[in-house]
Amino acid sequence: MFEKTYNLIVIGGGPAGLAAACEAWEGGLESILIIERDKQLGGILNQCIHNGFGLHYFKEELTGPEYAGRFVKMLNSTGVEVSLDTMVLEITENREVHAVSSKEGYRILNARSIVLAMGCRERTRGAIGIPGTRPAGVFTAGAAQRYVNIEGYMVGRRVLILGSGDIGLIMARRMTLEGAKVLACVEVMPYSGGLNRNIVQCLHDYDIPLYLSHTITEIRGKQRVESAVVSKVDEQRRPIPGTEIEFDCDTILLSVGLIPENELTRQAGIEMDRRTNGAVVYENMETSLPGVFACGNVVHVHDLVDFVTAESQRAGRAACRYVQQGEADRAGALTLSNGPGVTYTVPQKIRLDAVEKTVEIFFRVNRVCKDSVVRVESGGASLANFKRDHLAPGEMERIVIPKTLLERASDNITVFIEEV
């Protein structure tokens, strides 16, 4: 038996969930609930005390808590309900939401529409199988960031960072500012996985070396990390004997990738994309389950929260439209696929009837490219070309295609890279 029915339930109160809920409310939708498992809204932004947020959306530079605070303030001016410290256990195909909290107990809620905004989690040591002992002092970069910025604990004094994702780069600077010695940042790929601005501001500005095509091949220590062995790797990412470097460190931070938090999505039987580890979505962020939308890092990992906001507002508007106008026709949707040089595309499907003027396509490349052309083709015919001076896997790319060009497509569209 349902405890209550809502027009919209948003799962996740981070930047994606906040933007989606505010947008749906602005569209005239009432009876909206945000369910957040943490004790406060804002998500990961609350521990990101560095600046660099909001340059696209607010046209000014903000810290993570400031960016989140602005959306929380917007939310407080609406009638959106919020359930904090509440865990969603399951969503069903008929949009039942099973949630539990110490305050409310076990509840089954009904939703006319749902927005999935659960964000992502970090890949851990166990997922990458670093050889060696299992001492204390090995943290994911995000966990270390929470300890330092929110809990007020110093995680170590001599730090080695594996992986060059943005969180790892930012923590290299943060640990240095707190008085730690960051020995190096080690990256198994021949290129960095982070934004170029973070490489400059967090490594170069603090004389922290970046070892590309290197990885940790052994962790040493009994109770606490005592040292780590770093080796150069070949083109197949296999360690090269004789290239070992030993670092005397007491802490290792892992910045080795993010995984969209999609256990609820899979449980509901929603179609997934193995390239993104997120749901397959239409142009309006609707999933394969009618009335269920997804946005933000739960769909694909973003570089900038400003893009998360824009994508989530699209999902919020679409959820509002779904409740007010009903389901859009899914027949004849165009399918987007990735060609040479491209890892994935989002959205994966486009319904021309639902497109007003343009469609934004996000994608990542699988190698560093100079002087390139992003080509969009269908049935062997060219639809659009976009010149790029530089492309890198660590930076998400975006192209905008007018509806008039999409109308010339057959049932499949391919996005690929061609170096000049």
Short mmCIF file of C-alpha atoms in Angstrom, two decimals:
data_model
loop_
_atom_site.label_atom_id
_atom_site.label_comp_id
_atom_site.label_asym_id
_atom_site.label_seq_id
_atom_site.Cartn_x
_atom_site.Cartn_y
_atom_site.Cartn_z
CA MET A 1 0.00 0.00 0.00
CA PHE A 2 1.40 3.40 -0.99
CA GLU A 3 2.02 5.86 1.80
CA LYS A 4 1.75 8.79 -0.62
CA THR A 5 1.79 9.63 -4.32
CA TYR A 6 4.03 12.38 -5.71
CA ASN A 7 4.12 13.91 -9.17
CA LEU A 8 7.92 13.68 -9.10
CA ILE A 9 10.43 11.94 -6.85
CA VAL A 10 14.07 12.94 -7.31
CA ILE A 11 16.57 10.43 -5.98
CA GLY A 12 19.70 12.31 -4.92
CA GLY A 13 20.07 15.80 -3.47
CA GLY A 14 23.36 16.77 -5.09
CA PRO A 15 23.74 19.35 -7.88
CA ALA A 16 21.84 17.16 -10.38
CA GLY A 17 18.87 16.49 -8.12
CA LEU A 18 18.62 20.09 -6.94
CA ALA A 19 18.63 21.48 -10.50
CA ALA A 20 16.07 18.92 -11.72
CA ALA A 21 13.67 19.57 -8.83
CA CYS A 22 13.90 23.37 -9.13
CA GLU A 23 13.30 23.23 -12.89
CA ALA A 24 10.28 20.94 -12.56
CA TRP A 25 8.79 23.28 -9.94
CA GLU A 26 9.39 26.28 -12.21
CA GLY A 27 7.55 24.39 -14.94
CA GLY A 28 4.42 24.32 -12.78
CA LEU A 29 4.77 20.85 -11.29
CA GLU A 30 3.79 20.50 -7.63
CA SER A 31 4.06 17.61 -5.16
CA ILE A 32 7.80 17.02 -5.64
CA LEU A 33 10.05 15.09 -3.24
CA ILE A 34 13.85 14.91 -3.08
CA ILE A 35 15.28 11.87 -1.27
CA GLU A 36 18.91 12.25 -0.12
CA ARG A 37 20.89 9.65 1.83
CA ASP A 38 23.26 12.20 3.41
CA LYS A 39 22.32 14.49 6.29
CA GLN A 40 22.35 17.61 4.10
CA LEU A 41 21.73 18.65 0.50
CA GLY A 42 24.57 19.52 -1.88
CA GLY A 43 26.19 16.16 -2.49
CA ILE A 44 29.90 16.02 -3.28
CA LEU A 45 30.03 19.82 -3.67
CA ASN A 46 30.04 20.23 0.11
CA GLN A 47 33.56 18.84 0.36
CA CYS A 48 34.90 20.65 -2.74
CA ILE A 49 36.05 23.84 -1.01
CA HIS A 50 38.26 24.92 -3.94
CA ASN A 51 36.97 27.46 -6.46
CA GLY A 52 36.31 27.05 -10.18
CA PHE A 53 32.59 26.24 -10.03
CA GLY A 54 29.84 28.28 -11.68
CA LEU A 55 31.83 29.97 -14.45
CA HIS A 56 29.34 28.83 -17.12
CA TYR A 57 26.07 28.91 -15.17
CA PHE A 58 26.47 31.85 -12.76
CA LYS A 59 29.20 33.64 -14.80
CA GLU A 60 31.36 33.91 -11.67
CA GLU A 61 33.83 31.75 -9.79
CA LEU A 62 32.43 29.94 -6.75
CA THR A 63 33.52 27.21 -4.37
CA GLY A 64 31.59 23.93 -4.30
CA PRO A 65 29.63 24.78 -1.11
CA GLU A 66 28.78 28.23 -2.53
CA TYR A 67 27.47 26.67 -5.76
CA ALA A 68 25.39 24.13 -3.84
CA GLY A 69 24.19 26.83 -1.45
CA ARG A 70 22.72 28.87 -4.28
CA PHE A 71 20.61 25.94 -5.46
CA VAL A 72 19.57 25.07 -1.91
CA LYS A 73 18.41 28.69 -1.55
CA MET A 74 16.43 28.38 -4.80
CA LEU A 75 14.90 25.14 -3.53
CA ASN A 76 13.91 26.75 -0.22
CA SER A 77 11.80 29.27 -2.13
CA THR A 78 9.73 26.42 -3.63
CA GLY A 79 7.36 23.93 -2.07
CA VAL A 80 9.58 20.92 -2.85
CA GLU A 81 9.70 18.40 0.03
CA VAL A 82 13.05 16.96 1.17
CA SER A 83 13.76 13.69 2.99
CA LEU A 84 17.33 13.67 4.33
CA ASP A 85 19.26 10.75 5.83
CA THR A 86 17.01 8.46 3.78
CA MET A 87 18.16 5.52 1.67
CA VAL A 88 16.27 4.38 -1.42
CA LEU A 89 16.35 0.58 -1.54
CA GLU A 90 14.45 -0.05 -4.75
CA ILE A 91 12.49 1.49 -7.58
CA THR A 92 10.08 -0.69 -9.53
CA GLU A 93 8.88 -0.72 -13.12
CA ASN A 94 5.59 0.91 -12.09
CA ARG A 95 7.52 3.73 -10.34
CA GLU A 96 7.20 2.61 -6.75
CA VAL A 97 10.02 3.97 -4.58
CA HIS A 98 11.01 1.92 -1.53
CA ALA A 99 12.89 4.06 1.02
CA VAL A 100 14.01 3.70 4.62
CA SER A 101 15.20 6.09 7.33
CA SER A 102 15.56 6.10 11.10
CA LYS A 103 12.99 8.87 11.33
CA GLU A 104 10.29 7.64 8.93
CA GLY A 105 10.99 3.91 8.92
CA TYR A 106 10.24 1.85 5.80
CA ARG A 107 8.08 3.64 3.23
CA ILE A 108 6.69 2.77 -0.17
CA LEU A 109 5.98 5.88 -2.23
CA ASN A 110 4.34 6.16 -5.62
CA ALA A 111 5.64 8.56 -8.29
CA ARG A 112 4.12 9.71 -11.54
CA SER A 113 7.69 10.47 -12.65
CA ILE A 114 11.18 9.84 -11.25
CA VAL A 115 14.52 11.56 -11.80
CA LEU A 116 17.59 9.45 -11.03
CA ALA A 117 20.40 11.70 -9.77
CA MET A 118 22.50 9.40 -7.58
CA GLY A 119 25.88 10.62 -8.84
CA CYS A 120 28.91 8.34 -8.87
CA ARG A 121 31.38 6.60 -6.58
CA GLU A 122 35.14 6.13 -6.72
CA ARG A 123 36.95 3.04 -7.97
CA THR A 124 38.83 1.49 -5.05
CA ARG A 125 42.09 -0.37 -4.58
CA GLY A 126 40.28 -3.69 -4.74
CA ALA A 127 38.96 -2.84 -8.22
CA ILE A 128 42.43 -2.30 -9.69
CA GLY A 129 44.35 -4.99 -7.78
CA ILE A 130 47.56 -3.26 -6.70
CA PRO A 131 50.04 -5.91 -5.45
CA GLY A 132 51.59 -5.71 -2.00
CA THR A 133 50.54 -5.70 1.63
CA ARG A 134 47.34 -4.21 3.03
CA PRO A 135 48.45 -1.51 5.47
CA ALA A 136 46.57 1.57 6.64
CA GLY A 137 47.14 4.78 4.67
CA VAL A 138 45.53 3.90 1.33
CA PHE A 139 42.56 6.18 0.56
CA THR A 140 40.51 7.12 -2.45
CA ALA A 141 41.10 10.80 -3.25
CA GLY A 142 37.48 11.67 -2.52
CA ALA A 143 37.54 9.99 0.88
CA ALA A 144 40.72 11.87 1.75
CA GLN A 145 39.07 15.09 0.58
CA ARG A 146 36.16 14.52 2.95
CA TYR A 147 38.46 13.73 5.88
CA VAL A 148 40.53 16.87 5.32
CA ASN A 149 37.85 19.38 4.28
CA ILE A 150 34.84 18.29 6.35
CA GLU A 151 36.01 16.04 9.19
CA GLY A 152 39.21 17.99 9.87
CA TYR A 153 41.61 15.03 9.83
CA MET A 154 45.04 15.05 8.16
CA VAL A 155 45.35 11.76 6.27
CA GLY A 156 49.15 11.73 5.88
CA ARG A 157 52.44 13.60 5.60
CA ARG A 158 54.28 11.99 2.67
CA VAL A 159 51.80 11.37 -0.12
CA LEU A 160 51.92 9.49 -3.42
CA ILE A 161 48.94 9.82 -5.77
CA LEU A 162 47.97 7.11 -8.26
CA GLY A 163 45.90 8.37 -11.16
CA SER A 164 45.57 11.87 -12.56
CA GLY A 165 41.81 12.36 -12.39
CA ASP A 166 40.62 15.80 -11.33
CA ILE A 167 39.99 14.83 -7.69
CA GLY A 168 43.51 13.43 -7.40
CA LEU A 169 45.04 16.56 -8.93
CA ILE A 170 43.03 18.84 -6.64
CA MET A 171 44.04 16.78 -3.60
CA ALA A 172 47.71 17.09 -4.60
CA ARG A 173 47.34 20.83 -4.14
CA ARG A 174 45.16 20.52 -1.06
CA MET A 175 47.59 18.22 0.76
CA THR A 176 50.49 20.52 -0.14
CA LEU A 177 48.64 23.53 1.28
CA GLU A 178 48.00 21.57 4.49
CA GLY A 179 51.73 20.96 4.91
CA ALA A 180 52.12 17.47 3.46
CA LYS A 181 54.84 16.57 0.96
CA VAL A 182 53.26 15.26 -2.25
CA LEU A 183 56.01 13.19 -3.84
CA ALA A 184 54.46 12.58 -7.25
CA CYS A 185 51.33 11.90 -9.27
CA VAL A 186 51.56 8.60 -11.17
CA GLU A 187 49.41 7.90 -14.26
CA VAL A 188 49.28 4.55 -16.11
CA MET A 189 48.11 6.15 -19.37
CA PRO A 190 50.39 8.25 -21.63
CA TYR A 191 48.13 11.26 -20.98
CA SER A 192 46.47 12.80 -17.92
CA GLY A 193 42.89 11.96 -17.04
CA GLY A 194 42.17 15.44 -15.65
CA LEU A 195 41.45 18.90 -16.99
CA ASN A 196 44.49 20.77 -18.28
CA ARG A 197 43.79 23.69 -15.93
CA ASN A 198 44.05 21.34 -12.95
CA ILE A 199 47.37 19.91 -14.18
CA VAL A 200 48.76 23.46 -14.34
CA GLN A 201 47.22 24.85 -11.15
CA CYS A 202 47.60 21.77 -8.94
CA LEU A 203 50.83 20.12 -10.13
CA HIS A 204 52.97 22.56 -12.13
CA ASP A 205 52.39 25.49 -9.76
CA TYR A 206 53.59 23.37 -6.82
CA ASP A 207 56.44 21.57 -8.61
CA ILE A 208 54.77 18.17 -8.18
CA PRO A 209 56.06 15.73 -10.81
CA LEU A 210 53.65 13.82 -13.05
CA TYR A 211 54.86 10.38 -14.17
CA LEU A 212 52.92 9.35 -17.29
CA SER A 213 52.95 5.69 -18.40
CA HIS A 214 53.80 4.62 -14.84
CA THR A 215 51.91 2.72 -12.15
CA ILE A 216 52.31 1.44 -8.60
CA THR A 217 53.52 -2.18 -8.73
CA GLU A 218 53.91 -2.78 -5.00
CA ILE A 219 52.75 -1.28 -1.70
CA ARG A 220 55.02 -1.98 1.26
CA GLY A 221 54.28 -1.66 4.96
CA LYS A 222 52.96 -3.55 7.98
CA GLN A 223 50.65 -1.42 10.11
CA ARG A 224 50.97 1.71 7.94
CA VAL A 225 52.18 2.35 4.38
CA GLU A 226 55.98 2.63 4.49
CA SER A 227 56.85 2.86 0.78
CA ALA A 228 55.56 2.19 -2.72
CA VAL A 229 57.28 0.90 -5.85
CA VAL A 230 56.45 2.65 -9.13
CA SER A 231 57.31 1.11 -12.53
CA LYS A 232 57.13 2.34 -16.10
CA VAL A 233 54.64 0.49 -18.28
CA ASP A 234 54.70 -0.49 -21.96
CA GLU A 235 52.02 0.17 -24.57
CA GLN A 236 49.95 -2.73 -23.19
CA ARG A 237 50.24 -1.16 -19.71
CA ARG A 238 52.46 -3.98 -18.45
CA PRO A 239 55.26 -3.06 -15.99
CA ILE A 240 58.73 -2.93 -17.54
CA PRO A 241 61.34 -4.75 -15.39
CA GLY A 242 64.29 -2.59 -14.33
CA THR A 243 62.32 0.69 -14.30
CA GLU A 244 61.30 0.51 -10.62
CA ILE A 245 61.39 3.68 -8.46
CA GLU A 246 60.78 3.41 -4.70
CA PHE A 247 58.98 6.25 -2.95
CA ASP A 248 59.24 6.62 0.82
CA CYS A 249 55.63 7.54 1.69
CA ASP A 250 53.05 7.01 4.43
CA THR A 251 49.94 7.66 2.34
CA ILE A 252 48.64 6.67 -1.09
CA LEU A 253 45.66 8.43 -2.66
CA LEU A 254 43.80 6.71 -5.50
CA SER A 255 42.27 8.75 -8.30
CA VAL A 256 41.61 5.90 -10.69
CA GLY A 257 38.15 6.58 -12.05
CA LEU A 258 34.52 7.11 -11.12
CA ILE A 259 31.65 4.65 -11.47
CA PRO A 260 28.06 5.91 -11.95
CA GLU A 261 25.92 4.75 -9.00
CA ASN A 262 23.41 2.66 -10.93
CA GLU A 263 22.37 -0.26 -8.73
CA LEU A 264 18.82 1.11 -8.51
CA THR A 265 18.76 1.69 -12.28
CA ARG A 266 19.74 -1.89 -13.11
CA GLN A 267 17.37 -3.26 -10.49
CA ALA A 268 14.48 -1.49 -12.25
CA GLY A 269 15.35 -3.21 -15.54
CA ILE A 270 16.35 0.03 -17.28
CA GLU A 271 18.51 -0.36 -20.39
CA MET A 272 22.17 0.38 -19.67
CA ASP A 273 25.07 1.55 -21.86
CA ARG A 274 28.23 -0.47 -21.20
CA ARG A 275 30.34 2.42 -22.55
CA THR A 276 29.16 4.93 -19.92
CA ASN A 277 28.01 2.49 -17.20
CA GLY A 278 24.92 4.70 -17.12
CA ALA A 279 21.40 4.44 -18.46
CA VAL A 280 20.63 4.75 -22.16
CA VAL A 281 18.78 8.07 -22.47
CA TYR A 282 16.75 9.97 -25.04
CA GLU A 283 17.31 13.62 -25.99
CA ASN A 284 15.26 14.74 -22.94
CA MET A 285 17.18 12.40 -20.53
CA GLU A 286 14.31 9.87 -20.35
CA THR A 287 15.40 6.27 -19.84
CA SER A 288 13.97 3.13 -21.42
CA LEU A 289 11.41 3.05 -18.58
CA PRO A 290 8.67 5.62 -19.39
CA GLY A 291 8.46 8.42 -16.85
CA VAL A 292 11.90 7.70 -15.38
CA PHE A 293 14.66 10.19 -16.22
CA ALA A 294 18.37 10.27 -15.36
CA CYS A 295 20.87 13.12 -15.24
CA GLY A 296 24.33 14.12 -14.08
CA ASN A 297 27.10 11.73 -13.13
CA VAL A 298 24.72 8.79 -12.82
CA VAL A 299 24.41 8.94 -16.65
CA HIS A 300 28.04 9.74 -17.51
CA VAL A 301 30.91 11.32 -15.58
CA HIS A 302 31.12 15.09 -16.10
CA ASP A 303 34.07 17.46 -15.73
CA LEU A 304 32.10 20.56 -14.78
CA VAL A 305 29.12 20.91 -12.45
CA ASP A 306 27.75 23.63 -14.77
CA PHE A 307 27.11 20.96 -17.42
CA VAL A 308 25.51 18.71 -14.79
CA THR A 309 23.13 21.57 -13.98
CA ALA A 310 22.13 22.17 -17.60
CA GLU A 311 21.57 18.46 -18.23
CA SER A 312 19.56 18.07 -15.02
CA GLN A 313 17.36 21.04 -15.82
CA ARG A 314 16.54 19.31 -19.10
CA ALA A 315 15.54 16.19 -17.15
CA GLY A 316 13.43 18.26 -14.74
CA ARG A 317 11.58 19.99 -17.60
CA ALA A 318 10.99 16.64 -19.29
CA ALA A 319 9.63 15.05 -16.10
CA CYS A 320 7.27 18.01 -15.71
CA ARG A 321 6.11 17.66 -19.31
CA TYR A 322 5.62 13.90 -18.88
CA VAL A 323 3.27 14.39 -15.92
CA GLN A 324 1.37 17.27 -17.55
CA GLN A 325 1.16 15.98 -21.15
CA GLY A 326 1.81 12.24 -21.05
CA GLU A 327 4.37 10.00 -22.69
CA ALA A 328 6.08 11.02 -25.94
CA ASP A 329 5.98 8.64 -28.90
CA ARG A 330 9.13 6.48 -28.99
CA ALA A 331 8.68 5.17 -32.52
CA GLY A 332 11.29 6.07 -35.12
CA ALA A 333 13.98 7.29 -32.71
CA LEU A 334 17.42 7.88 -34.18
CA THR A 335 20.27 5.91 -32.57
CA LEU A 336 23.63 7.58 -31.86
CA SER A 337 26.79 5.49 -31.89
CA ASN A 338 30.50 6.20 -31.48
CA GLY A 339 32.93 5.76 -34.34
CA PRO A 340 36.77 5.87 -34.44
CA GLY A 341 38.32 8.05 -31.75
CA VAL A 342 35.12 8.40 -29.68
CA THR A 343 34.42 6.45 -26.46
CA TYR A 344 30.70 7.19 -26.06
CA THR A 345 27.91 9.61 -26.92
CA VAL A 346 25.08 10.99 -24.76
CA PRO A 347 22.18 10.96 -25.51
CA GLN A 348 22.08 7.57 -27.21
CA LYS A 349 18.68 8.10 -28.85
CA ILE A 350 16.91 11.10 -30.39
CA ARG A 351 13.20 11.49 -31.17
CA LEU A 352 12.94 14.17 -33.84
CA ASP A 353 9.36 15.02 -32.89
CA ALA A 354 10.57 15.93 -29.39
CA VAL A 355 13.35 18.23 -30.62
CA GLU A 356 12.50 21.92 -30.78
CA LYS A 357 15.53 23.49 -32.47
CA THR A 358 18.80 21.75 -31.53
CA VAL A 359 20.23 18.72 -29.72
CA GLU A 360 23.32 18.80 -27.49
CA ILE A 361 25.59 15.78 -27.84
CA PHE A 362 28.23 15.05 -25.21
CA PHE A 363 31.11 12.68 -25.89
CA ARG A 364 34.65 11.76 -24.91
CA VAL A 365 37.57 10.82 -27.14
CA ASN A 366 39.79 7.80 -26.47
CA ARG A 367 43.12 9.43 -27.30
CA VAL A 368 44.77 12.83 -27.44
CA CYS A 369 44.12 14.47 -30.84
CA LYS A 370 45.51 17.64 -32.38
CA ASP A 371 43.89 19.66 -35.21
CA SER A 372 40.89 17.40 -35.66
CA VAL A 373 37.42 17.39 -37.11
CA VAL A 374 34.45 15.93 -35.26
CA ARG A 375 32.36 14.35 -37.99
CA VAL A 376 28.67 13.47 -37.67
CA GLU A 377 27.42 11.07 -40.35
CA SER A 378 24.34 9.03 -41.13
CA GLY A 379 24.10 6.34 -43.77
CA GLY A 380 27.45 7.44 -45.22
CA ALA A 381 26.28 11.03 -45.67
CA SER A 382 27.81 13.91 -43.72
CA LEU A 383 25.45 15.81 -41.41
CA ALA A 384 27.88 18.17 -39.65
CA ASN A 385 31.57 18.84 -39.05
CA PHE A 386 33.16 20.62 -36.08
CA LYS A 387 36.81 21.70 -36.00
CA ARG A 388 38.83 21.21 -32.80
CA ASP A 389 42.42 22.30 -32.11
CA HIS A 390 42.83 19.86 -29.24
CA LEU A 391 40.91 16.87 -27.89
CA ALA A 392 41.80 14.81 -24.80
CA PRO A 393 40.11 11.91 -22.96
CA GLY A 394 40.14 13.89 -19.71
CA GLU A 395 37.92 16.63 -21.13
CA MET A 396 34.31 16.05 -22.12
CA GLU A 397 33.35 17.50 -25.48
CA ARG A 398 30.03 19.00 -26.58
CA ILE A 399 28.55 19.67 -30.00
CA VAL A 400 25.16 21.17 -30.90
CA ILE A 401 23.31 19.87 -33.96
CA PRO A 402 20.31 21.73 -35.45
CA LYS A 403 17.09 19.79 -35.99
CA THR A 404 17.18 20.65 -39.70
CA LEU A 405 20.38 18.60 -40.08
CA LEU A 406 19.05 15.70 -38.00
CA GLU A 407 16.03 15.47 -40.29
CA ARG A 408 18.39 14.34 -43.05
CA ALA A 409 19.54 11.33 -40.98
CA SER A 410 18.56 7.71 -41.44
CA ASP A 411 18.00 5.49 -38.39
CA ASN A 412 21.62 5.67 -37.17
CA ILE A 413 24.01 8.57 -36.51
CA THR A 414 27.75 8.08 -35.96
CA VAL A 415 30.10 10.54 -34.28
CA PHE A 416 33.80 10.07 -34.95
CA ILE A 417 37.12 11.91 -34.99
CA GLU A 418 39.27 12.56 -38.03
CA GLU A 419 42.70 14.12 -37.46
CA VAL A 420 43.71 16.63 -40.13
#
